[in-house]
Amino acid sequence: MTRSVKVHEYTEKRNAILDVAARYITTKGYEQMTTQDILEALQISRGAFYHYFESKQALLMALVERIGEQAEQLVLPIVSSREMAAQDKLLRVFAVLNQHKQENLDLVFAFMRVWYADENALFRQKLYLARVKRLAPWLSQIIQQGTEEGVFTTPYPDQAARMILSLLEDLGYATVELLLAEESEHPDISRLVQIGEATADALERVLDMKPGCLRQSWSEDFSRWQALLA
């Protein structure tokens, strides 16, 4: 019982630090945020901070890991559903992850500035590999189900899952190029929609889905992004 209480207290305090870090990253930016900001906000010592995180970058990695865990919790019920068809599962996974991003838009943009900065190339690569490790098995499971149902025809579900994540990673780069590189100007949302549609087309080809299925499903999401970014 004592050990359980200690684990709970540790997790609670660690999450409190992560919550404050997320707030400062959103309002000030990662580069401008200091560990002193966090110490003052929580009224804790520097030693207490380093008990949970060995560095500012370790804090950032932990925050990204927590976001990944939250996303995974959204995906797992879909993947494990016994009633849902594979194609519906795939579309639903994309939809819930996209909605999760839209609901945390300020934090997403704040992280974009960190992830895609030139000096954080190694950090970005680590994040990508972490996403592959976390999400590829679930996507592969859906793809395998789809091949059994005859809606996907790829004989390589594991590799197809990695290709999907690679295409989505490239979509992220394109999004940053359009949104962050042109922050002082009105972003070309129509161009972003076009890139999204091209990505959907490529995903359909990887899985040999019926043409237009994914693009039609994504069209509503594109409309939401246009409204959010206009």
CSV table of C-alpha atoms in Angstrom, one decimal:
chain,number,residue,atom,x,y,z
A,1,MET,CA,0.0,0.0,0.0
A,2,THR,CA,2.8,2.4,0.9
A,3,ARG,CA,4.6,1.7,-2.4
A,4,SER,CA,1.3,2.3,-4.3
A,5,VAL,CA,0.9,5.7,-2.6
A,6,LYS,CA,4.5,6.7,-3.4
A,7,VAL,CA,4.1,5.8,-7.0
A,8,HIS,CA,0.8,7.8,-7.2
A,9,GLU,CA,2.5,10.8,-5.5
A,10,TYR,CA,5.5,10.6,-7.9
A,11,THR,CA,3.2,10.4,-10.9
A,12,GLU,CA,1.0,13.2,-9.7
A,13,LYS,CA,4.0,15.6,-9.1
A,14,ARG,CA,5.6,14.6,-12.4
A,15,ASN,CA,2.4,15.4,-14.2
A,16,ALA,CA,2.1,18.7,-12.4
A,17,ILE,CA,5.5,19.7,-13.8
A,18,LEU,CA,4.5,18.5,-17.3
A,19,ASP,CA,1.2,20.5,-17.1
A,20,VAL,CA,3.1,23.7,-16.3
A,21,ALA,CA,5.7,23.0,-19.0
A,22,ALA,CA,3.0,22.6,-21.6
A,23,ARG,CA,1.4,25.9,-20.5
A,24,TYR,CA,4.7,27.8,-20.8
A,25,ILE,CA,5.6,26.1,-24.1
A,26,THR,CA,2.3,27.3,-25.5
A,27,THR,CA,2.4,30.8,-24.1
A,28,LYS,CA,6.1,31.6,-24.2
A,29,GLY,CA,7.7,29.0,-26.5
A,30,TYR,CA,10.1,26.2,-25.6
A,31,GLU,CA,13.3,28.3,-26.1
A,32,GLN,CA,12.0,31.1,-24.0
A,33,MET,CA,10.7,28.9,-21.2
A,34,THR,CA,13.2,28.3,-18.4
A,35,THR,CA,13.4,25.7,-15.6
A,36,GLN,CA,13.2,28.7,-13.2
A,37,ASP,CA,9.7,29.5,-14.6
A,38,ILE,CA,8.6,26.0,-13.6
A,39,LEU,CA,10.2,26.2,-10.2
A,40,GLU,CA,8.5,29.5,-9.4
A,41,ALA,CA,5.1,28.3,-10.7
A,42,LEU,CA,5.1,25.2,-8.6
A,43,GLN,CA,7.1,26.5,-5.7
A,44,ILE,CA,9.6,23.7,-5.8
A,45,SER,CA,13.4,23.5,-5.5
A,46,ARG,CA,15.8,22.9,-8.4
A,47,GLY,CA,16.7,19.6,-6.8
A,48,ALA,CA,13.1,18.5,-6.8
A,49,PHE,CA,12.8,19.3,-10.5
A,50,TYR,CA,15.9,17.2,-11.3
A,51,HIS,CA,14.5,14.4,-9.3
A,52,TYR,CA,11.9,14.0,-12.1
A,53,PHE,CA,13.8,15.3,-15.2
A,54,GLU,CA,17.5,15.4,-15.7
A,55,SER,CA,17.3,18.3,-18.2
A,56,LYS,CA,15.0,20.7,-20.0
A,57,GLN,CA,15.1,18.5,-23.1
A,58,ALA,CA,14.3,15.4,-21.0
A,59,LEU,CA,11.2,17.3,-19.8
A,60,LEU,CA,10.3,18.0,-23.4
A,61,MET,CA,10.7,14.3,-24.4
A,62,ALA,CA,8.5,13.3,-21.4
A,63,LEU,CA,5.8,15.8,-22.5
A,64,VAL,CA,5.9,14.4,-26.0
A,65,GLU,CA,5.8,10.9,-24.6
A,66,ARG,CA,2.7,11.7,-22.6
A,67,ILE,CA,1.0,13.2,-25.6
A,68,GLY,CA,1.8,9.9,-27.5
A,69,GLU,CA,0.3,7.9,-24.7
A,70,GLN,CA,-2.9,10.0,-24.8
A,71,ALA,CA,-3.1,9.5,-28.6
A,72,GLU,CA,-2.5,5.7,-28.1
A,73,GLN,CA,-5.4,5.6,-25.7
A,74,LEU,CA,-7.6,7.1,-28.3
A,75,VAL,CA,-6.5,4.5,-30.9
A,76,LEU,CA,-6.6,1.3,-28.9
A,77,PRO,CA,-10.4,0.9,-28.5
A,78,ILE,CA,-10.7,1.3,-32.3
A,79,VAL,CA,-8.0,-1.2,-33.1
A,80,SER,CA,-9.4,-3.8,-30.6
A,81,SER,CA,-13.0,-3.4,-31.8
A,82,ARG,CA,-14.4,-6.8,-33.0
A,83,GLU,CA,-17.4,-5.2,-34.7
A,84,MET,CA,-15.7,-2.5,-36.8
A,85,ALA,CA,-14.5,-3.3,-40.3
A,86,ALA,CA,-10.8,-2.6,-41.1
A,87,GLN,CA,-11.4,0.3,-43.5
A,88,ASP,CA,-13.7,2.0,-41.0
A,89,LYS,CA,-11.0,1.5,-38.3
A,90,LEU,CA,-8.4,3.1,-40.4
A,91,LEU,CA,-10.6,6.1,-41.2
A,92,ARG,CA,-11.6,6.4,-37.5
A,93,VAL,CA,-8.0,6.3,-36.3
A,94,PHE,CA,-7.1,9.2,-38.7
A,95,ALA,CA,-10.2,11.1,-37.6
A,96,VAL,CA,-9.6,10.8,-33.8
A,97,LEU,CA,-5.9,11.7,-34.1
A,98,ASN,CA,-6.8,14.7,-36.2
A,99,GLN,CA,-9.5,15.8,-33.8
A,100,HIS,CA,-7.0,15.5,-30.9
A,101,LYS,CA,-4.6,17.8,-32.7
A,102,GLN,CA,-7.4,20.3,-33.4
A,103,GLU,CA,-8.4,20.3,-29.8
A,104,ASN,CA,-4.8,21.1,-28.7
A,105,LEU,CA,-4.0,23.5,-31.6
A,106,ASP,CA,-2.0,26.0,-29.6
A,107,LEU,CA,0.2,23.2,-28.2
A,108,VAL,CA,0.6,21.6,-31.6
A,109,PHE,CA,1.9,24.8,-33.1
A,110,ALA,CA,4.2,25.4,-30.2
A,111,PHE,CA,5.7,21.9,-30.7
A,112,MET,CA,6.0,22.4,-34.4
A,113,ARG,CA,8.4,25.3,-33.8
A,114,VAL,CA,10.5,23.0,-31.6
A,115,TRP,CA,10.3,19.8,-33.6
A,116,TYR,CA,11.2,21.3,-37.0
A,117,ALA,CA,13.9,23.8,-35.8
A,118,ASP,CA,17.2,23.0,-37.5
A,119,GLU,CA,19.0,22.6,-34.2
A,120,ASN,CA,16.6,19.9,-33.1
A,121,ALA,CA,17.1,17.5,-36.0
A,122,LEU,CA,18.2,14.7,-33.7
A,123,PHE,CA,15.3,15.3,-31.4
A,124,ARG,CA,12.9,15.2,-34.4
A,125,GLN,CA,14.4,11.9,-35.5
A,126,LYS,CA,14.0,10.4,-32.1
A,127,LEU,CA,10.3,11.5,-32.0
A,128,TYR,CA,9.7,9.9,-35.4
A,129,LEU,CA,11.2,6.6,-34.4
A,130,ALA,CA,9.1,6.7,-31.2
A,131,ARG,CA,5.9,7.3,-33.2
A,132,VAL,CA,6.8,4.3,-35.5
A,133,LYS,CA,7.4,2.1,-32.5
A,134,ARG,CA,4.1,3.1,-30.9
A,135,LEU,CA,1.8,3.3,-33.9
A,136,ALA,CA,3.1,1.0,-36.6
A,137,PRO,CA,2.0,-2.2,-34.8
A,138,TRP,CA,-1.6,-0.9,-34.5
A,139,LEU,CA,-1.7,0.2,-38.1
A,140,SER,CA,-0.2,-3.2,-39.2
A,141,GLN,CA,-3.0,-5.0,-37.2
A,142,ILE,CA,-5.7,-3.0,-39.0
A,143,ILE,CA,-4.0,-3.5,-42.4
A,144,GLN,CA,-3.8,-7.3,-41.8
A,145,GLN,CA,-7.5,-7.4,-40.9
A,146,GLY,CA,-8.2,-5.4,-44.1
A,147,THR,CA,-6.3,-7.9,-46.3
A,148,GLU,CA,-8.4,-10.7,-44.7
A,149,GLU,CA,-11.6,-8.8,-45.5
A,150,GLY,CA,-10.4,-8.1,-49.0
A,151,VAL,CA,-10.5,-4.2,-48.8
A,152,PHE,CA,-6.6,-3.9,-48.8
A,153,THR,CA,-4.4,-6.0,-51.0
A,154,THR,CA,-0.9,-5.3,-49.7
A,155,PRO,CA,1.0,-8.5,-48.8
A,156,TYR,CA,3.3,-6.4,-46.5
A,157,PRO,CA,1.2,-5.0,-43.6
A,158,ASP,CA,4.2,-4.1,-41.4
A,159,GLN,CA,6.0,-2.2,-44.2
A,160,ALA,CA,2.8,-0.6,-45.3
A,161,ALA,CA,2.2,0.7,-41.8
A,162,ARG,CA,5.7,2.3,-41.8
A,163,MET,CA,5.1,3.8,-45.2
A,164,ILE,CA,1.8,5.4,-43.9
A,165,LEU,CA,3.7,7.0,-41.0
A,166,SER,CA,6.4,8.2,-43.4
A,167,LEU,CA,3.9,9.8,-45.6
A,168,LEU,CA,2.3,11.5,-42.6
A,169,GLU,CA,5.7,12.7,-41.5
A,170,ASP,CA,6.2,14.3,-44.9
A,171,LEU,CA,2.8,15.9,-44.6
A,172,GLY,CA,4.0,17.4,-41.3
A,173,TYR,CA,7.1,18.9,-43.0
A,174,ALA,CA,4.9,20.4,-45.7
A,175,THR,CA,2.5,21.8,-43.1
A,176,VAL,CA,5.3,23.5,-41.2
A,177,GLU,CA,6.8,24.9,-44.4
A,178,LEU,CA,3.5,26.5,-45.3
A,179,LEU,CA,2.3,27.6,-41.8
A,180,LEU,CA,5.5,28.5,-39.9
A,181,ALA,CA,7.7,29.8,-42.7
A,182,GLU,CA,4.9,32.2,-43.7
A,183,GLU,CA,3.8,33.3,-40.2
A,184,SER,CA,3.9,36.9,-41.2
A,185,GLU,CA,1.7,36.3,-44.2
A,186,HIS,CA,-1.7,34.8,-44.7
A,187,PRO,CA,-1.0,31.0,-45.1
A,188,ASP,CA,-2.0,29.4,-48.4
A,189,ILE,CA,-4.6,27.1,-47.0
A,190,SER,CA,-5.7,25.8,-50.4
A,191,ARG,CA,-2.2,24.6,-51.0
A,192,LEU,CA,-2.2,22.8,-47.7
A,193,VAL,CA,-5.5,21.1,-48.6
A,194,GLN,CA,-4.0,20.1,-51.9
A,195,ILE,CA,-1.0,18.5,-50.2
A,196,GLY,CA,-3.3,16.7,-47.8
A,197,GLU,CA,-5.4,15.3,-50.7
A,198,ALA,CA,-2.2,14.2,-52.4
A,199,THR,CA,-1.1,12.4,-49.2
A,200,ALA,CA,-4.6,10.7,-49.0
A,201,ASP,CA,-4.2,9.6,-52.6
A,202,ALA,CA,-0.8,8.1,-51.8
A,203,LEU,CA,-2.1,6.3,-48.8
A,204,GLU,CA,-4.9,4.8,-50.9
A,205,ARG,CA,-2.3,3.5,-53.4
A,206,VAL,CA,-0.1,2.0,-50.7
A,207,LEU,CA,-3.1,-0.1,-49.4
A,208,ASP,CA,-4.7,-0.4,-52.8
A,209,MET,CA,-7.9,1.0,-51.4
A,210,LYS,CA,-10.9,2.0,-53.5
A,211,PRO,CA,-9.9,5.4,-54.9
A,212,GLY,CA,-11.3,8.4,-53.2
A,213,CYS,CA,-12.4,6.6,-49.9
A,214,LEU,CA,-9.7,8.2,-47.8
A,215,ARG,CA,-9.8,11.6,-49.6
A,216,GLN,CA,-13.6,11.8,-49.1
A,217,SER,CA,-13.3,11.0,-45.4
A,218,TRP,CA,-10.6,13.6,-45.0
A,219,SER,CA,-12.5,16.4,-46.8
A,220,GLU,CA,-14.5,17.2,-43.7
A,221,ASP,CA,-11.3,17.4,-41.7
A,222,PHE,CA,-9.8,19.7,-44.3
A,223,SER,CA,-12.7,22.0,-44.0
A,224,ARG,CA,-12.2,22.2,-40.2
A,225,TRP,CA,-8.5,23.0,-40.6
A,226,GLN,CA,-9.4,25.7,-43.1
A,227,ALA,CA,-11.8,27.3,-40.5
A,228,LEU,CA,-9.3,27.0,-37.7
A,229,LEU,CA,-6.4,28.5,-39.7
A,230,ALA,CA,-8.3,31.1,-41.7
